[in-house]
Amino acid sequence: MNKNSIFLRNMKFILLSSIGGYLLSLTGLSIGWMIGSLIVATLLSYRKPRFLKMDEKGISKFWICIGQCLLGIELGQKINLSVMSVFMENSLAIVFMLIMSIIFSILSGYVLWKFSKTDMLTSFYGTAPGGLTAMPSIAEEVGANTAIVSIIQTIRVFLVILMIPMIVSYLLVTPHHSAPGNGSMVAVPEFQFTHLFWTFALVFAAWGGAILGKKLKFPAPWTIGSMLGVACLQTAGSSLAGHDMVSWWPHTFMVLAQILIASSIGAMFHKDMLIGLGKIINIALICTVGFILAMFGCSFIVSKLTEITFVTATLAFAPGGIAEMATTSVLLDGDSTFVVAVQVLRIFVVLLFLPPCFKLIEHYEKKKIGLSG
């Protein structure tokens, strides 16, 4: 099969998958493009209609690399001067919550691995609070079951979106002194031609970071490498200029990233992945609810020991999506600047530090099995 026919077949698959993303996005869910595209891509891969001429390998890896790079640029840009100032003012509380988030994540993954039939890496990547878009793509790089990872991540995000705003609304009686910031969303700046130059600079930094990440053998280098490259350039450029550098980066790029990553993951689906899934979902539900309740408790402690309100602390440290938690913080009078800053840092830390931790745990378990054998 020549390259043109493979390209057209891949494009056809991605376009059909994006229809599901578009339909679910009409509900107003910001991750609708990801979930809807994933559902349709999985169904197409499961049914394997003749007109698509699909093989077991799915679609070309080129597409998921592009999607991961777009995601890395999106995350890297959020590490700017205003975010850094928020981190400095509330560093102890943020470090405490990030450490607790990682500990609870590893515990959840360990419980899922021990009490279900899924493998270790799938369990850990499924419960890691690194984002519905990012974690399945990284899991695919290390050979985990991306279908199960996607399902568990989806369960976690939906439970967070459903539970946290509802519980916080009921517990909220009188808002007290809030964290730094005014709780309002930052206005989108008007387009300027100079923004386009900065966009090209960020794309170049993302490409360079991804290439370096591949040489250094980062997990998912097109996500983590590009994110680090953009974050370094964004921080350095903003520091030199004395203000946050702004690029032309429409939301359409993030939609495209969700479609490409979801389509690529869905294309790798096959029937064997569903074996023993019922028990896995039940245990994943228990672990996820436990994780959310534990973070509630930690947020309450932080709100008592600092000037951060309980609403802001809960939404900032919730293992959910950045957009969903930021929007909820505005509706409930929380500090959206603080929420976005901590949510971005959480994903940043999870993507950087959890994959190496999982690798060490896997190495230790294999060594232990080898010694006992």
PDB file of N, CA and C in Angstrom, residues 45-114:
ATOM      1  N   SER A  45     -12.776   0.953  15.179  1.00  0.00           N
ATOM      2  CA  SER A  45     -11.714  -0.039  15.305  1.00  0.00           C
ATOM      3  C   SER A  45     -12.279  -1.397  15.695  1.00  0.00           C
ATOM      4  N   TYR A  46     -13.319  -1.384  16.511  1.00  0.00           N
ATOM      5  CA  TYR A  46     -13.962  -2.638  16.954  1.00  0.00           C
ATOM      6  C   TYR A  46     -14.699  -3.311  15.795  1.00  0.00           C
ATOM      7  N   ARG A  47     -15.428  -2.500  15.025  1.00  0.00           N
ATOM      8  CA  ARG A  47     -16.231  -3.054  13.922  1.00  0.00           C
ATOM      9  C   ARG A  47     -15.399  -3.289  12.660  1.00  0.00           C
ATOM     10  N   LYS A  48     -14.356  -2.450  12.478  1.00  0.00           N
ATOM     11  CA  LYS A  48     -13.484  -2.532  11.297  1.00  0.00           C
ATOM     12  C   LYS A  48     -14.281  -2.603   9.983  1.00  0.00           C
ATOM     13  N   PRO A  49     -15.002  -1.535   9.636  1.00  0.00           N
ATOM     14  CA  PRO A  49     -15.750  -1.520   8.372  1.00  0.00           C
ATOM     15  C   PRO A  49     -14.815  -1.659   7.169  1.00  0.00           C
ATOM     16  N   ARG A  50     -15.286  -2.318   6.154  1.00  0.00           N
ATOM     17  CA  ARG A  50     -14.438  -2.642   5.004  1.00  0.00           C
ATOM     18  C   ARG A  50     -13.917  -1.408   4.278  1.00  0.00           C
ATOM     19  N   PHE A  51     -14.739  -0.366   4.198  1.00  0.00           N
ATOM     20  CA  PHE A  51     -14.327   0.811   3.422  1.00  0.00           C
ATOM     21  C   PHE A  51     -13.128   1.533   4.042  1.00  0.00           C
ATOM     22  N   LEU A  52     -12.844   1.292   5.346  1.00  0.00           N
ATOM     23  CA  LEU A  52     -11.692   1.928   5.978  1.00  0.00           C
ATOM     24  C   LEU A  52     -10.398   1.139   5.792  1.00  0.00           C
ATOM     25  N   LYS A  53     -10.533  -0.155   5.508  1.00  0.00           N
ATOM     26  CA  LYS A  53      -9.368  -1.029   5.280  1.00  0.00           C
ATOM     27  C   LYS A  53      -8.338  -0.903   6.401  1.00  0.00           C
ATOM     28  N   MET A  54      -8.800  -1.085   7.641  1.00  0.00           N
ATOM     29  CA  MET A  54      -7.938  -0.917   8.798  1.00  0.00           C
ATOM     30  C   MET A  54      -7.109  -2.164   9.071  1.00  0.00           C
ATOM     31  N   ASP A  55      -5.926  -1.951   9.661  1.00  0.00           N
ATOM     32  CA  ASP A  55      -5.120  -3.080  10.116  1.00  0.00           C
ATOM     33  C   ASP A  55      -4.998  -3.031  11.632  1.00  0.00           C
ATOM     34  N   GLU A  56      -4.334  -4.030  12.225  1.00  0.00           N
ATOM     35  CA  GLU A  56      -4.244  -4.138  13.679  1.00  0.00           C
ATOM     36  C   GLU A  56      -3.391  -3.041  14.307  1.00  0.00           C
ATOM     37  N   LYS A  57      -2.515  -2.429  13.535  1.00  0.00           N
ATOM     38  CA  LYS A  57      -1.619  -1.405  14.075  1.00  0.00           C
ATOM     39  C   LYS A  57      -2.291  -0.046  14.233  1.00  0.00           C
ATOM     40  N   GLY A  58      -3.512   0.091  13.707  1.00  0.00           N
ATOM     41  CA  GLY A  58      -4.199   1.373  13.801  1.00  0.00           C
ATOM     42  C   GLY A  58      -3.726   2.333  12.728  1.00  0.00           C
ATOM     43  N   ILE A  59      -3.703   3.621  13.053  1.00  0.00           N
ATOM     44  CA  ILE A  59      -3.264   4.621  12.077  1.00  0.00           C
ATOM     45  C   ILE A  59      -1.803   4.994  12.346  1.00  0.00           C
ATOM     46  N   SER A  60      -1.215   5.759  11.462  1.00  0.00           N
ATOM     47  CA  SER A  60       0.202   6.127  11.559  1.00  0.00           C
ATOM     48  C   SER A  60       0.494   6.883  12.861  1.00  0.00           C
ATOM     49  N   LYS A  61       1.667   6.641  13.450  1.00  0.00           N
ATOM     50  CA  LYS A  61       2.066   7.310  14.695  1.00  0.00           C
ATOM     51  C   LYS A  61       2.304   8.803  14.486  1.00  0.00           C
ATOM     52  N   PHE A  62       2.427   9.210  13.241  1.00  0.00           N
ATOM     53  CA  PHE A  62       2.626  10.630  12.929  1.00  0.00           C
ATOM     54  C   PHE A  62       1.525  11.484  13.547  1.00  0.00           C
ATOM     55  N   TRP A  63       0.294  10.970  13.518  1.00  0.00           N
ATOM     56  CA  TRP A  63      -0.852  11.764  13.971  1.00  0.00           C
ATOM     57  C   TRP A  63      -0.841  11.970  15.480  1.00  0.00           C
ATOM     58  N   ILE A  64      -0.522  10.930  16.233  1.00  0.00           N
ATOM     59  CA  ILE A  64      -0.506  11.091  17.691  1.00  0.00           C
ATOM     60  C   ILE A  64       0.667  11.973  18.111  1.00  0.00           C
ATOM     61  N   CYS A  65       1.772  11.942  17.356  1.00  0.00           N
ATOM     62  CA  CYS A  65       2.910  12.820  17.650  1.00  0.00           C
ATOM     63  C   CYS A  65       2.529  14.283  17.462  1.00  0.00           C
ATOM     64  N   ILE A  66       1.780  14.576  16.382  1.00  0.00           N
ATOM     65  CA  ILE A  66       1.313  15.951  16.147  1.00  0.00           C
ATOM     66  C   ILE A  66       0.380  16.386  17.277  1.00  0.00           C
ATOM     67  N   GLY A  67      -0.543  15.494  17.655  1.00  0.00           N
ATOM     68  CA  GLY A  67      -1.470  15.808  18.739  1.00  0.00           C
ATOM     69  C   GLY A  67      -0.754  16.043  20.060  1.00  0.00           C
ATOM     70  N   GLN A  68       0.244  15.200  20.364  1.00  0.00           N
ATOM     71  CA  GLN A  68       1.012  15.366  21.597  1.00  0.00           C
ATOM     72  C   GLN A  68       1.808  16.671  21.592  1.00  0.00           C
ATOM     73  N   CYS A  69       2.343  17.036  20.441  1.00  0.00           N
ATOM     74  CA  CYS A  69       3.116  18.275  20.332  1.00  0.00           C
ATOM     75  C   CYS A  69       2.218  19.494  20.566  1.00  0.00           C
ATOM     76  N   LEU A  70       1.027  19.479  20.001  1.00  0.00           N
ATOM     77  CA  LEU A  70       0.072  20.573  20.219  1.00  0.00           C
ATOM     78  C   LEU A  70      -0.304  20.682  21.698  1.00  0.00           C
ATOM     79  N   LEU A  71      -0.492  19.519  22.327  1.00  0.00           N
ATOM     80  CA  LEU A  71      -0.815  19.497  23.755  1.00  0.00           C
ATOM     81  C   LEU A  71       0.344  20.061  24.572  1.00  0.00           C
ATOM     82  N   GLY A  72       1.575  19.683  24.217  1.00  0.00           N
ATOM     83  CA  GLY A  72       2.745  20.180  24.925  1.00  0.00           C
ATOM     84  C   GLY A  72       2.885  21.688  24.817  1.00  0.00           C
ATOM     85  N   ILE A  73       2.606  22.236  23.634  1.00  0.00           N
ATOM     86  CA  ILE A  73       2.672  23.693  23.437  1.00  0.00           C
ATOM     87  C   ILE A  73       1.613  24.388  24.286  1.00  0.00           C
ATOM     88  N   GLU A  74       0.417  23.817  24.335  1.00  0.00           N
ATOM     89  CA  GLU A  74      -0.674  24.383  25.140  1.00  0.00           C
ATOM     90  C   GLU A  74      -0.289  24.444  26.617  1.00  0.00           C
ATOM     91  N   LEU A  75       0.233  23.342  27.153  1.00  0.00           N
ATOM     92  CA  LEU A  75       0.600  23.292  28.570  1.00  0.00           C
ATOM     93  C   LEU A  75       1.810  24.169  28.865  1.00  0.00           C
ATOM     94  N   GLY A  76       2.801  24.142  27.977  1.00  0.00           N
ATOM     95  CA  GLY A  76       4.015  24.919  28.194  1.00  0.00           C
ATOM     96  C   GLY A  76       3.766  26.405  28.257  1.00  0.00           C
ATOM     97  N   GLN A  77       2.816  26.896  27.464  1.00  0.00           N
ATOM     98  CA  GLN A  77       2.511  28.329  27.442  1.00  0.00           C
ATOM     99  C   GLN A  77       1.918  28.829  28.753  1.00  0.00           C
ATOM    100  N   LYS A  78       1.310  27.931  29.515  1.00  0.00           N
ATOM    101  CA  LYS A  78       0.649  28.344  30.746  1.00  0.00           C
ATOM    102  C   LYS A  78       1.636  28.605  31.881  1.00  0.00           C
ATOM    103  N   ILE A  79       2.891  28.198  31.688  1.00  0.00           N
ATOM    104  CA  ILE A  79       3.918  28.500  32.693  1.00  0.00           C
ATOM    105  C   ILE A  79       4.478  29.889  32.384  1.00  0.00           C
ATOM    106  N   ASN A  80       3.836  30.925  32.924  1.00  0.00           N
ATOM    107  CA  ASN A  80       4.247  32.311  32.654  1.00  0.00           C
ATOM    108  C   ASN A  80       4.539  33.053  33.956  1.00  0.00           C
ATOM    109  N   LEU A  81       4.773  34.357  33.857  1.00  0.00           N
ATOM    110  CA  LEU A  81       5.193  35.140  35.025  1.00  0.00           C
ATOM    111  C   LEU A  81       4.133  35.200  36.117  1.00  0.00           C
ATOM    112  N   SER A  82       2.856  35.368  35.731  1.00  0.00           N
ATOM    113  CA  SER A  82       1.793  35.465  36.735  1.00  0.00           C
ATOM    114  C   SER A  82       1.626  34.154  37.486  1.00  0.00           C
ATOM    115  N   VAL A  83       1.795  33.039  36.758  1.00  0.00           N
ATOM    116  CA  VAL A  83       1.702  31.723  37.394  1.00  0.00           C
ATOM    117  C   VAL A  83       2.854  31.546  38.380  1.00  0.00           C
ATOM    118  N   MET A  84       4.056  31.976  37.981  1.00  0.00           N
ATOM    119  CA  MET A  84       5.222  31.831  38.854  1.00  0.00           C
ATOM    120  C   MET A  84       5.061  32.634  40.144  1.00  0.00           C
ATOM    121  N   SER A  85       4.460  33.829  40.063  1.00  0.00           N
ATOM    122  CA  SER A  85       4.267  34.650  41.265  1.00  0.00           C
ATOM    123  C   SER A  85       3.273  33.997  42.222  1.00  0.00           C
ATOM    124  N   VAL A  86       2.237  33.358  41.663  1.00  0.00           N
ATOM    125  CA  VAL A  86       1.260  32.644  42.498  1.00  0.00           C
ATOM    126  C   VAL A  86       1.930  31.482  43.208  1.00  0.00           C
ATOM    127  N   PHE A  87       2.805  30.780  42.498  1.00  0.00           N
ATOM    128  CA  PHE A  87       3.514  29.654  43.101  1.00  0.00           C
ATOM    129  C   PHE A  87       4.367  30.108  44.291  1.00  0.00           C
ATOM    130  N   MET A  88       5.071  31.228  44.132  1.00  0.00           N
ATOM    131  CA  MET A  88       5.963  31.709  45.175  1.00  0.00           C
ATOM    132  C   MET A  88       5.197  32.098  46.435  1.00  0.00           C
ATOM    133  N   GLU A  89       4.035  32.721  46.265  1.00  0.00           N
ATOM    134  CA  GLU A  89       3.255  33.193  47.405  1.00  0.00           C
ATOM    135  C   GLU A  89       2.620  32.051  48.194  1.00  0.00           C
ATOM    136  N   ASN A  90       2.357  30.925  47.542  1.00  0.00           N
ATOM    137  CA  ASN A  90       1.671  29.816  48.210  1.00  0.00           C
ATOM    138  C   ASN A  90       2.444  28.504  48.035  1.00  0.00           C
ATOM    139  N   SER A  91       3.764  28.599  48.059  1.00  0.00           N
ATOM    140  CA  SER A  91       4.611  27.455  47.722  1.00  0.00           C
ATOM    141  C   SER A  91       4.429  26.263  48.660  1.00  0.00           C
ATOM    142  N   LEU A  92       4.368  26.507  49.985  1.00  0.00           N
ATOM    143  CA  LEU A  92       4.277  25.398  50.937  1.00  0.00           C
ATOM    144  C   LEU A  92       2.990  24.606  50.762  1.00  0.00           C
ATOM    145  N   ALA A  93       1.871  25.326  50.631  1.00  0.00           N
ATOM    146  CA  ALA A  93       0.579  24.656  50.452  1.00  0.00           C
ATOM    147  C   ALA A  93       0.549  23.871  49.142  1.00  0.00           C
ATOM    148  N   ILE A  94       1.099  24.448  48.078  1.00  0.00           N
ATOM    149  CA  ILE A  94       1.089  23.794  46.773  1.00  0.00           C
ATOM    150  C   ILE A  94       1.954  22.540  46.786  1.00  0.00           C
ATOM    151  N   VAL A  95       3.147  22.654  47.361  1.00  0.00           N
ATOM    152  CA  VAL A  95       4.054  21.488  47.429  1.00  0.00           C
ATOM    153  C   VAL A  95       3.405  20.368  48.233  1.00  0.00           C
ATOM    154  N   PHE A  96       2.789  20.711  49.361  1.00  0.00           N
ATOM    155  CA  PHE A  96       2.115  19.705  50.198  1.00  0.00           C
ATOM    156  C   PHE A  96       1.034  18.970  49.414  1.00  0.00           C
ATOM    157  N   MET A  97       0.197  19.724  48.705  1.00  0.00           N
ATOM    158  CA  MET A  97      -0.909  19.109  47.970  1.00  0.00           C
ATOM    159  C   MET A  97      -0.415  18.296  46.783  1.00  0.00           C
ATOM    160  N   LEU A  98       0.638  18.748  46.128  1.00  0.00           N
ATOM    161  CA  LEU A  98       1.176  17.986  45.001  1.00  0.00           C
ATOM    162  C   LEU A  98       1.762  16.659  45.468  1.00  0.00           C
ATOM    163  N   ILE A  99       2.467  16.691  46.594  1.00  0.00           N
ATOM    164  CA  ILE A  99       3.030  15.454  47.153  1.00  0.00           C
ATOM    165  C   ILE A  99       1.912  14.490  47.527  1.00  0.00           C
ATOM    166  N   MET A 100       0.869  15.013  48.178  1.00  0.00           N
ATOM    167  CA  MET A 100      -0.259  14.161  48.566  1.00  0.00           C
ATOM    168  C   MET A 100      -0.975  13.607  47.339  1.00  0.00           C
ATOM    169  N   SER A 101      -1.087  14.434  46.290  1.00  0.00           N
ATOM    170  CA  SER A 101      -1.734  13.988  45.060  1.00  0.00           C
ATOM    171  C   SER A 101      -0.978  12.828  44.436  1.00  0.00           C
ATOM    172  N   ILE A 102       0.347  12.923  44.414  1.00  0.00           N
ATOM    173  CA  ILE A 102       1.171  11.846  43.854  1.00  0.00           C
ATOM    174  C   ILE A 102       1.068  10.584  44.704  1.00  0.00           C
ATOM    175  N   ILE A 103       1.097  10.751  46.043  1.00  0.00           N
ATOM    176  CA  ILE A 103       0.996   9.593  46.943  1.00  0.00           C
ATOM    177  C   ILE A 103      -0.338   8.879  46.756  1.00  0.00           C
ATOM    178  N   PHE A 104      -1.441   9.643  46.734  1.00  0.00           N
ATOM    179  CA  PHE A 104      -2.763   9.032  46.566  1.00  0.00           C
ATOM    180  C   PHE A 104      -2.907   8.381  45.188  1.00  0.00           C
ATOM    181  N   SER A 105      -2.291   8.990  44.188  1.00  0.00           N
ATOM    182  CA  SER A 105      -2.329   8.421  42.838  1.00  0.00           C
ATOM    183  C   SER A 105      -1.642   7.058  42.795  1.00  0.00           C
ATOM    184  N   ILE A 106      -0.449   6.992  43.391  1.00  0.00           N
ATOM    185  CA  ILE A 106       0.293   5.723  43.407  1.00  0.00           C
ATOM    186  C   ILE A 106      -0.453   4.672  44.219  1.00  0.00           C
ATOM    187  N   LEU A 107      -1.039   5.080  45.354  1.00  0.00           N
ATOM    188  CA  LEU A 107      -1.821   4.136  46.172  1.00  0.00           C
ATOM    189  C   LEU A 107      -3.026   3.611  45.400  1.00  0.00           C
ATOM    190  N   SER A 108      -3.721   4.496  44.680  1.00  0.00           N
ATOM    191  CA  SER A 108      -4.881   4.074  43.885  1.00  0.00           C
ATOM    192  C   SER A 108      -4.474   3.077  42.809  1.00  0.00           C
ATOM    193  N   GLY A 109      -3.371   3.380  42.126  1.00  0.00           N
ATOM    194  CA  GLY A 109      -2.881   2.472  41.096  1.00  0.00           C
ATOM    195  C   GLY A 109      -2.468   1.129  41.657  1.00  0.00           C
ATOM    196  N   TYR A 110      -1.849   1.162  42.844  1.00  0.00           N
ATOM    197  CA  TYR A 110      -1.409  -0.085  43.482  1.00  0.00           C
ATOM    198  C   TYR A 110      -2.604  -0.962  43.863  1.00  0.00           C
ATOM    199  N   VAL A 111      -3.640  -0.312  44.429  1.00  0.00           N
ATOM    200  CA  VAL A 111      -4.854  -1.058  44.802  1.00  0.00           C
ATOM    201  C   VAL A 111      -5.516  -1.659  43.561  1.00  0.00           C
ATOM    202  N   LEU A 112      -5.629  -0.873  42.492  1.00  0.00           N
ATOM    203  CA  LEU A 112      -6.233  -1.357  41.249  1.00  0.00           C
ATOM    204  C   LEU A 112      -5.445  -2.530  40.684  1.00  0.00           C
ATOM    205  N   TRP A 113      -4.129  -2.446  40.735  1.00  0.00           N
ATOM    206  CA  TRP A 113      -3.273  -3.508  40.207  1.00  0.00           C
ATOM    207  C   TRP A 113      -3.413  -4.793  41.036  1.00  0.00           C
ATOM    208  N   LYS A 114      -3.441  -4.648  42.367  1.00  0.00           N
ATOM    209  CA  LYS A 114      -3.480  -5.823  43.239  1.00  0.00           C
ATOM    210  C   LYS A 114      -4.836  -6.518  43.243  1.00  0.00           C
TER     211      LYS A 114
END
